[in-house]
Amino acid sequence: MNRTDTQYTGHGSEEATVTPAAQPCWLLKTAKAPKLGKHAEGGIAYQIATGSDRQEPMIQIAGNDGGGYFSKEAICFSRVVACLVQHPKGEPFPSKLFQGAFAGRSSNNAGFLAAILRAEGLLAAAPETEGRHLISGDWMAWKAALLAEPGQAINTPPVAQPDSSPESEIAASATEEEKAPPRRGKK
């Protein structure tokens, strides 16, 4: 099963996860995006990096000013784009549309990514539907401009890959349940 690093920042419960090995890359940008919730305070810290081949930006949520979990996995920009392919152009969409970009299971991931994309000028608030977004800006120009940045050499966790299907994850969890001792019923 493909696991990613998840960080606890205050509230709720999240299962422990394993951090994969680091790979060399270039840090292109570190910034903070304002949260999108109506009553939300603070912001979402994030980093944008690229591999040594400088072909694809990777976005990583780095911090949350408030409480709550988020996955610290670096996701390829192409995974973000893939989330929007099936959605009708020009139609508003909710943040949860981005859940497929992450291997991590935190429910905050998609909303935090939407906040980052708004801060980068790639999404805008839908005018007549609260909590929804519209695609804005020139995504290809944004990508080209970022990849042209000189950046700083760093190590980061590998990008989450869609290497496991939902079926294999279900099978893996079934195997784990078989190893657990049987539960006793009420008498």
Tab-separated table of C-alpha atoms in Angstrom, residues 33-95:
chain	number	residue	atom	x	y	z
A	33	ALA	CA	-2.190	31.113	0.891
A	34	PRO	CA	-5.164	32.512	2.820
A	35	LYS	CA	-7.694	29.888	3.893
A	36	LEU	CA	-10.940	29.842	1.928
A	37	GLY	CA	-13.500	29.084	4.655
A	38	LYS	CA	-15.952	31.826	5.567
A	39	HIS	CA	-14.827	31.828	9.213
A	40	ALA	CA	-11.312	30.480	8.678
A	41	GLU	CA	-8.332	32.326	10.102
A	42	GLY	CA	-4.679	32.075	9.170
A	43	GLY	CA	-3.194	30.513	6.131
A	44	ILE	CA	-1.738	27.486	4.419
A	45	ALA	CA	2.041	27.424	3.949
A	46	TYR	CA	3.165	25.679	0.779
A	47	GLN	CA	6.163	24.974	-1.380
A	48	ILE	CA	6.494	24.458	-5.104
A	49	ALA	CA	9.426	22.381	-6.292
A	50	THR	CA	10.498	20.470	-9.373
A	51	GLY	CA	12.599	17.383	-10.019
A	52	SER	CA	16.148	17.610	-11.269
A	53	ASP	CA	14.803	17.293	-14.838
A	54	ARG	CA	12.703	20.492	-14.373
A	55	GLN	CA	9.763	19.083	-16.337
A	56	GLU	CA	6.945	19.265	-13.793
A	57	PRO	CA	6.123	21.489	-10.802
A	58	MET	CA	5.247	19.687	-7.556
A	59	ILE	CA	3.054	21.323	-4.913
A	60	GLN	CA	3.457	20.461	-1.249
A	61	ILE	CA	1.358	21.694	1.666
A	62	ALA	CA	3.943	22.642	4.276
A	63	GLY	CA	1.897	24.035	7.165
A	64	ASN	CA	-1.476	25.079	8.529
A	65	ASP	CA	-1.869	28.042	10.861
A	66	GLY	CA	-4.947	26.464	12.446
A	67	GLY	CA	-5.554	22.978	13.728
A	68	GLY	CA	-6.154	20.013	11.505
A	69	TYR	CA	-4.407	17.360	9.476
A	70	PHE	CA	-2.968	17.572	6.008
A	71	SER	CA	-0.790	15.320	3.902
A	72	LYS	CA	2.730	16.594	3.309
A	73	GLU	CA	3.139	14.658	0.070
A	74	ALA	CA	4.407	16.525	-2.978
A	75	ILE	CA	1.928	16.166	-5.843
A	76	CYS	CA	2.693	16.664	-9.519
A	77	PHE	CA	0.932	19.544	-11.226
A	78	SER	CA	-0.269	17.056	-13.871
A	79	ARG	CA	-2.288	15.265	-11.149
A	80	VAL	CA	-4.008	18.562	-10.345
A	81	VAL	CA	-4.795	19.093	-14.033
A	82	ALA	CA	-6.065	15.502	-14.316
A	83	CYS	CA	-8.664	16.210	-11.626
A	84	LEU	CA	-10.212	18.865	-13.876
A	85	VAL	CA	-10.202	16.981	-17.190
A	86	GLN	CA	-13.637	15.385	-16.779
A	87	HIS	CA	-15.266	18.501	-15.313
A	88	PRO	CA	-17.268	20.655	-17.782
A	89	LYS	CA	-15.329	23.787	-18.777
A	90	GLY	CA	-16.666	27.022	-17.338
A	91	GLU	CA	-18.706	25.263	-14.647
A	92	PRO	CA	-18.057	25.989	-10.951
A	93	PHE	CA	-16.670	23.069	-8.942
A	94	PRO	CA	-16.066	22.254	-5.259
A	95	SER	CA	-12.648	21.800	-3.680
